[in-house]
PDB file of C-alpha atoms in Angstrom:
ATOM      1  CA  MET A   1      37.031 117.489 177.723  1.00 70.00           C
ATOM      2  CA  LEU A   2      40.261 119.211 178.713  1.00 62.00           C
ATOM      3  CA  GLY A   3      39.724 118.096 182.290  1.00 66.00           C
ATOM      4  CA  ARG A   4      39.478 114.461 181.220  1.00 64.00           C
ATOM      5  CA  VAL A   5      42.670 114.767 179.205  1.00 59.00           C
ATOM      6  CA  VAL A   6      44.514 116.235 182.181  1.00 62.00           C
ATOM      7  CA  VAL A   7      43.180 113.574 184.544  1.00 60.00           C
ATOM      8  CA  GLY A   8      44.055 110.859 182.027  1.00 60.00           C
ATOM      9  CA  ALA A   9      47.571 112.190 181.621  1.00 56.00           C
ATOM     10  CA  LEU A  10      48.035 112.309 185.396  1.00 63.00           C
ATOM     11  CA  LEU A  11      46.821 108.732 185.758  1.00 63.00           C
ATOM     12  CA  VAL A  12      49.164 107.523 183.024  1.00 60.00           C
ATOM     13  CA  GLY A  13      52.029 109.366 184.682  1.00 61.00           C
ATOM     14  CA  LEU A  14      51.243 107.809 188.038  1.00 68.00           C
ATOM     15  CA  LEU A  15      51.058 104.358 186.476  1.00 70.00           C
ATOM     16  CA  VAL A  16      54.419 104.824 184.746  1.00 66.00           C
ATOM     17  CA  VAL A  17      56.121 106.090 187.898  1.00 74.00           C
ATOM     18  CA  GLY A  18      54.466 103.484 190.104  1.00 74.00           C
ATOM     19  CA  GLY A  19      55.248 100.674 187.693  1.00 75.00           C
ATOM     20  CA  THR A  20      58.886 101.727 187.455  1.00 83.00           C
ATOM     21  CA  ALA A  21      59.210 101.959 191.232  1.00 84.00           C
ATOM     22  CA  PHE A  22      57.736  98.469 191.544  1.00 82.00           C
ATOM     23  CA  ARG A  23      60.255  97.092 189.032  1.00 86.00           C
ATOM     24  CA  VAL A  24      63.134  98.757 190.907  1.00 86.00           C
ATOM     25  CA  TRP A  25      61.888  97.111 194.114  1.00 85.00           C
ATOM     26  CA  GLN A  26      61.245  93.759 192.397  1.00 84.00           C
ATOM     27  CA  VAL A  27      64.678  93.489 190.790  1.00 87.00           C
ATOM     28  CA  ALA A  28      66.301  94.622 194.039  1.00 86.00           C
ATOM     29  CA  ARG A  29      64.819  91.596 195.799  1.00 87.00           C
ATOM     30  CA  ALA A  30      66.016  89.089 193.188  1.00 89.00           C
ATOM     31  CA  ASP A  31      69.411  87.460 192.720  1.00 93.00           C
ATOM     32  CA  ASP A  32      69.792  86.164 189.173  1.00 94.00           C
ATOM     33  CA  ARG A  33      73.171  84.537 189.740  1.00 95.00           C
ATOM     34  CA  ARG A  34      74.191  82.120 186.989  1.00 97.00           C
ATOM     35  CA  PRO A  35      77.365  81.163 185.060  1.00 98.00           C
ATOM     36  CA  VAL A  36      78.578  84.166 183.052  1.00 98.00           C
ATOM     37  CA  ASP A  37      81.671  85.388 181.250  1.00 98.00           C
ATOM     38  CA  ILE A  38      82.269  88.210 183.718  1.00 98.00           C
ATOM     39  CA  VAL A  39      81.137  89.611 187.042  1.00 98.00           C
ATOM     40  CA  VAL A  40      81.107  93.418 186.950  1.00 98.00           C
ATOM     41  CA  VAL A  41      81.594  95.290 190.230  1.00 97.00           C
ATOM     42  CA  LEU A  42      80.338  98.848 189.929  1.00 95.00           C
ATOM     43  CA  GLY A  43      82.513 101.411 191.631  1.00 90.00           C
ATOM     44  CA  ALA A  44      81.862 103.416 194.782  1.00 88.00           C
ATOM     45  CA  ALA A  45      84.002 105.523 197.080  1.00 86.00           C
ATOM     46  CA  GLN A  46      87.434 104.363 198.218  1.00 89.00           C
ATOM     47  CA  TYR A  47      89.879 105.970 200.627  1.00 88.00           C
ATOM     48  CA  HIS A  48      93.593 105.643 199.847  1.00 86.00           C
ATOM     49  CA  GLY A  49      93.009 102.226 198.308  1.00 85.00           C
ATOM     50  CA  LYS A  50      90.622 101.029 201.025  1.00 90.00           C
ATOM     51  CA  PRO A  51      87.031 100.373 199.865  1.00 93.00           C
ATOM     52  CA  SER A  52      84.219 102.277 201.543  1.00 92.00           C
ATOM     53  CA  ASP A  53      81.506 100.236 203.238  1.00 91.00           C
ATOM     54  CA  VAL A  54      79.331 100.521 200.096  1.00 91.00           C
ATOM     55  CA  LEU A  55      82.107  99.264 197.823  1.00 94.00           C
ATOM     56  CA  LEU A  56      83.153  96.568 200.306  1.00 95.00           C
ATOM     57  CA  ALA A  57      79.651  95.065 200.263  1.00 94.00           C
ATOM     58  CA  ARG A  58      79.791  94.853 196.463  1.00 95.00           C
ATOM     59  CA  LEU A  59      83.255  93.287 196.488  1.00 97.00           C
ATOM     60  CA  GLU A  60      82.218  90.646 199.013  1.00 96.00           C
ATOM     61  CA  GLN A  61      79.280  89.726 196.775  1.00 96.00           C
ATOM     62  CA  ALA A  62      81.516  89.497 193.700  1.00 97.00           C
ATOM     63  CA  LEU A  63      84.026  87.358 195.572  1.00 97.00           C
ATOM     64  CA  GLU A  64      81.260  84.963 196.575  1.00 97.00           C
ATOM     65  CA  LEU A  65      80.132  84.636 192.962  1.00 97.00           C
ATOM     66  CA  TYR A  66      83.714  83.968 191.870  1.00 97.00           C
ATOM     67  CA  GLN A  67      84.305  81.402 194.607  1.00 97.00           C
ATOM     68  CA  ASP A  68      81.058  79.660 193.649  1.00 97.00           C
ATOM     69  CA  GLY A  69      82.523  79.115 190.175  1.00 97.00           C
ATOM     70  CA  LEU A  70      80.052  81.326 188.301  1.00 97.00           C
ATOM     71  CA  THR A  71      82.768  83.251 186.441  1.00 97.00           C
ATOM     72  CA  LYS A  72      86.440  83.201 185.624  1.00 96.00           C
ATOM     73  CA  TYR A  73      86.849  86.965 185.411  1.00 98.00           C
ATOM     74  CA  ILE A  74      85.882  89.897 187.626  1.00 98.00           C
ATOM     75  CA  VAL A  75      85.771  93.361 186.066  1.00 98.00           C
ATOM     76  CA  THR A  76      86.109  96.279 188.483  1.00 97.00           C
ATOM     77  CA  VAL A  77      85.095  99.751 187.361  1.00 95.00           C
ATOM     78  CA  GLY A  78      85.318 103.337 188.554  1.00 90.00           C
ATOM     79  CA  GLY A  79      87.572 106.352 188.158  1.00 86.00           C
ATOM     80  CA  ARG A  80      89.211 108.653 190.671  1.00 77.00           C
ATOM     81  CA  LEU A  81      88.459 111.989 192.271  1.00 74.00           C
ATOM     82  CA  PRO A  82      91.083 114.759 192.183  1.00 72.00           C
ATOM     83  CA  GLY A  83      93.827 113.977 194.666  1.00 68.00           C
ATOM     84  CA  ASP A  84      93.074 110.241 194.902  1.00 76.00           C
ATOM     85  CA  ALA A  85      96.054 107.891 194.682  1.00 80.00           C
ATOM     86  CA  TYR A  86      93.848 104.993 193.531  1.00 87.00           C
ATOM     87  CA  THR A  87      90.918 104.712 191.188  1.00 91.00           C
ATOM     88  CA  GLU A  88      87.848 102.884 192.457  1.00 93.00           C
ATOM     89  CA  ALA A  89      88.673 100.100 189.995  1.00 94.00           C
ATOM     90  CA  GLU A  90      92.243  99.807 191.300  1.00 94.00           C
ATOM     91  CA  ALA A  91      91.134  99.770 194.932  1.00 94.00           C
ATOM     92  CA  SER A  92      88.649  97.016 194.114  1.00 95.00           C
ATOM     93  CA  LYS A  93      91.296  94.968 192.296  1.00 96.00           C
ATOM     94  CA  LYS A  94      93.694  95.404 195.223  1.00 95.00           C
ATOM     95  CA  TRP A  95      91.061  94.113 197.678  1.00 97.00           C
ATOM     96  CA  LEU A  96      90.117  91.132 195.510  1.00 97.00           C
ATOM     97  CA  SER A  97      93.772  90.214 194.980  1.00 96.00           C
ATOM     98  CA  GLY A  98      94.235  90.257 198.736  1.00 96.00           C
ATOM     99  CA  LYS A  99      91.405  87.726 199.013  1.00 96.00           C
ATOM    100  CA  GLY A 100      93.114  85.267 196.678  1.00 96.00           C
ATOM    101  CA  VAL A 101      91.691  86.102 193.262  1.00 97.00           C
ATOM    102  CA  PRO A 102      94.552  85.858 190.725  1.00 97.00           C
ATOM    103  CA  ALA A 103      95.506  89.256 189.332  1.00 94.00           C
ATOM    104  CA  ASP A 104      95.179  88.040 185.732  1.00 95.00           C
ATOM    105  CA  GLN A 105      91.520  87.222 186.414  1.00 97.00           C
ATOM    106  CA  ILE A 106      90.703  90.760 187.601  1.00 97.00           C
ATOM    107  CA  VAL A 107      90.382  93.466 184.960  1.00 97.00           C
ATOM    108  CA  ASP A 108      90.214  97.034 186.238  1.00 94.00           C
ATOM    109  CA  VAL A 109      88.398  99.535 184.025  1.00 94.00           C
ATOM    110  CA  ASP A 110      89.199 102.943 185.473  1.00 88.00           C
ATOM    111  CA  VAL A 111      87.189 105.105 183.094  1.00 80.00           C
ATOM    112  CA  GLY A 112      83.692 106.502 183.458  1.00 71.00           C
ATOM    113  CA  SER A 113      82.463 108.886 186.124  1.00 73.00           C
ATOM    114  CA  ASP A 114      78.954 107.410 186.253  1.00 87.00           C
ATOM    115  CA  THR A 115      77.185 104.113 185.619  1.00 90.00           C
ATOM    116  CA  LEU A 116      76.522 104.726 181.929  1.00 93.00           C
ATOM    117  CA  GLY A 117      80.123 105.683 181.183  1.00 91.00           C
ATOM    118  CA  SER A 118      81.433 102.696 183.127  1.00 91.00           C
ATOM    119  CA  MET A 119      79.053 100.254 181.446  1.00 94.00           C
ATOM    120  CA  ALA A 120      79.979 101.623 178.016  1.00 94.00           C
ATOM    121  CA  ALA A 121      83.658 100.947 178.790  1.00 94.00           C
ATOM    122  CA  VAL A 122      82.836  97.439 180.023  1.00 96.00           C
ATOM    123  CA  ALA A 123      80.762  96.728 176.905  1.00 96.00           C
ATOM    124  CA  GLN A 124      83.635  97.851 174.680  1.00 95.00           C
ATOM    125  CA  LEU A 125      86.105  95.683 176.602  1.00 96.00           C
ATOM    126  CA  SER A 126      83.723  92.717 176.407  1.00 96.00           C
ATOM    127  CA  GLU A 127      83.453  93.052 172.643  1.00 95.00           C
ATOM    128  CA  GLN A 128      87.240  93.063 172.350  1.00 95.00           C
ATOM    129  CA  ARG A 129      87.626  89.970 174.532  1.00 96.00           C
ATOM    130  CA  GLY A 130      84.656  88.017 173.236  1.00 96.00           C
ATOM    131  CA  TRP A 131      82.652  88.207 176.444  1.00 97.00           C
ATOM    132  CA  SER A 132      78.891  88.267 175.969  1.00 97.00           C
ATOM    133  CA  SER A 133      77.311  87.735 179.402  1.00 97.00           C
ATOM    134  CA  ALA A 134      77.658  89.436 182.775  1.00 98.00           C
ATOM    135  CA  LEU A 135      76.410  89.545 186.335  1.00 98.00           C
ATOM    136  CA  ILE A 136      76.190  93.130 187.554  1.00 97.00           C
ATOM    137  CA  VAL A 137      77.031  93.639 191.225  1.00 97.00           C
ATOM    138  CA  SER A 138      75.808  96.856 192.789  1.00 94.00           C
ATOM    139  CA  ASP A 139      73.355  97.923 195.466  1.00 91.00           C
ATOM    140  CA  PRO A 140      69.870  96.366 195.212  1.00 92.00           C
ATOM    141  CA  TRP A 141      68.109  99.598 194.207  1.00 90.00           C
ATOM    142  CA  HIS A 142      70.713 100.380 191.540  1.00 92.00           C
ATOM    143  CA  SER A 143      70.493  96.949 189.922  1.00 93.00           C
ATOM    144  CA  LEU A 144      67.674  97.497 187.434  1.00 94.00           C
ATOM    145  CA  ARG A 145      69.153 100.663 185.950  1.00 94.00           C
ATOM    146  CA  ALA A 146      72.663  99.207 185.720  1.00 94.00           C
ATOM    147  CA  ARG A 147      71.343  96.002 184.155  1.00 95.00           C
ATOM    148  CA  THR A 148      69.198  97.963 181.702  1.00 95.00           C
ATOM    149  CA  MET A 149      72.172 100.063 180.588  1.00 95.00           C
ATOM    150  CA  ALA A 150      74.369  96.996 180.113  1.00 96.00           C
ATOM    151  CA  ASN A 151      71.746  95.216 178.024  1.00 96.00           C
ATOM    152  CA  ASP A 152      71.159  98.340 175.929  1.00 96.00           C
ATOM    153  CA  LEU A 153      74.905  98.390 175.210  1.00 96.00           C
ATOM    154  CA  GLY A 154      74.796  94.825 173.902  1.00 95.00           C
ATOM    155  CA  LEU A 155      76.053  92.933 176.959  1.00 97.00           C
ATOM    156  CA  GLN A 156      73.558  90.281 178.079  1.00 97.00           C
ATOM    157  CA  SER A 157      73.304  90.986 181.771  1.00 97.00           C
ATOM    158  CA  TRP A 158      71.633  89.965 185.006  1.00 97.00           C
ATOM    159  CA  ALA A 159      71.877  91.405 188.504  1.00 96.00           C
ATOM    160  CA  SER A 160      73.278  89.895 191.691  1.00 96.00           C
ATOM    161  CA  PRO A 161      72.940  92.711 194.238  1.00 94.00           C
ATOM    162  CA  ALA A 162      74.954  93.172 197.398  1.00 93.00           C
ATOM    163  CA  ARG A 163      72.749  92.484 200.424  1.00 84.00           C
ATOM    164  CA  SER A 164      74.768  94.282 203.074  1.00 79.00           C
ATOM    165  CA  GLY A 165      76.186  97.740 203.596  1.00 71.00           C
ATOM    166  CA  PRO A 166      74.749 101.138 204.555  1.00 70.00           C
ATOM    167  CA  VAL A 167      72.371 101.326 201.582  1.00 64.00           C
ATOM    168  CA  VAL A 168      70.215  98.482 202.936  1.00 63.00           C
ATOM    169  CA  GLN A 169      70.354  99.178 206.676  1.00 64.00           C
ATOM    170  CA  THR A 170      67.001 100.862 207.297  1.00 74.00           C
ATOM    171  CA  ARG A 171      63.622 101.064 205.587  1.00 78.00           C
ATOM    172  CA  GLU A 172      63.944 104.847 205.401  1.00 82.00           C
ATOM    173  CA  VAL A 173      67.209 104.584 203.469  1.00 80.00           C
ATOM    174  CA  GLN A 174      65.774 101.887 201.230  1.00 80.00           C
ATOM    175  CA  PHE A 175      62.703 103.989 200.431  1.00 83.00           C
ATOM    176  CA  ARG A 176      64.862 107.018 199.625  1.00 87.00           C
ATOM    177  CA  TYR A 177      66.998 105.025 197.196  1.00 86.00           C
ATOM    178  CA  ILE A 178      63.969 103.436 195.515  1.00 86.00           C
ATOM    179  CA  ILE A 179      62.556 106.901 194.842  1.00 90.00           C
ATOM    180  CA  ARG A 180      65.919 108.149 193.643  1.00 91.00           C
ATOM    181  CA  GLU A 181      66.487 105.207 191.321  1.00 92.00           C
ATOM    182  CA  THR A 182      62.946 105.418 189.943  1.00 91.00           C
ATOM    183  CA  GLY A 183      63.613 108.980 188.829  1.00 91.00           C
ATOM    184  CA  ALA A 184      67.056 108.134 187.459  1.00 92.00           C
ATOM    185  CA  LEU A 185      65.743 105.157 185.468  1.00 91.00           C
ATOM    186  CA  LEU A 186      62.871 107.152 183.979  1.00 92.00           C
ATOM    187  CA  TYR A 187      65.340 109.889 183.025  1.00 93.00           C
ATOM    188  CA  TYR A 188      67.618 107.338 181.354  1.00 92.00           C
ATOM    189  CA  ARG A 189      64.755 105.763 179.426  1.00 88.00           C
ATOM    190  CA  LEU A 190      63.678 109.177 178.159  1.00 90.00           C
ATOM    191  CA  THR A 191      67.118 110.520 177.283  1.00 89.00           C
ATOM    192  CA  HIS A 192      69.522 107.539 177.208  1.00 81.00           C
ATOM    193  CA  ALA A 193      71.813 109.730 179.291  1.00 81.00           C
ATOM    194  CA  SER A 194      73.070 109.426 182.849  1.00 79.00           C
ATOM    195  CA  ALA A 195      71.184 111.197 185.611  1.00 70.00           C
ATOM    196  CA  GLU A 196      74.605 112.194 187.020  1.00 58.00           C
ATOM    197  CA  LEU A 197      73.831 110.943 190.535  1.00 50.00           C
ATOM    198  CA  THR A 198      77.437 110.930 191.613  1.00 47.00           C
ATOM    199  CA  GLY A 199      79.183 110.459 194.923  1.00 46.00           C
ATOM    200  CA  ASP A 200      77.993 107.007 195.957  1.00 49.00           C
ATOM    201  CA  GLY A 201      78.278 104.854 192.867  1.00 48.00           C
ATOM    202  CA  LEU A 202      74.703 105.451 191.812  1.00 47.00           C
ATOM    203  CA  GLY A 203      75.415 107.731 188.850  1.00 47.00           C
TER     204      GLY A 203
END
């Protein structure tokens, strides 16, 4: 009897993990672009105001959505590491401004050291400004968790992942991030806390 219970529990666990990994992969392959109140660019590393390759891929995707007329406002998020002259949000705003997006249509939210903290700040800002819908721009494998957090915080959200950059270059890298995000999403669903995966915008 005990053996059956153990085997059953293992099977359920495998189904939960496998199902979550499949959803991470499935959402990563989709682009749910549509008209929204805001496009949210999740932060990643920047160097003296210059976006890293990961952040640049996200900004290029957000700019495309803006130029396609799907939003009037872009919200950039992300704080700073000790010694940084710019926050990730400021570096993103600087890049977008340089590409012709009016400064008053870019809102930089420079709080939050991980995805959950950033999305909480964006949700609070959205409530203040009367925004109710968002497209989340991040890496493909990060999209489901970021979208889930935003929806849980009351902001109706969809994902429009960046399709370029180092995170999507090889199958080995893709597989590693799918595994990582599967664990982080399961942790969030169990605890409603961040997995604290910092350093590359996947916290």
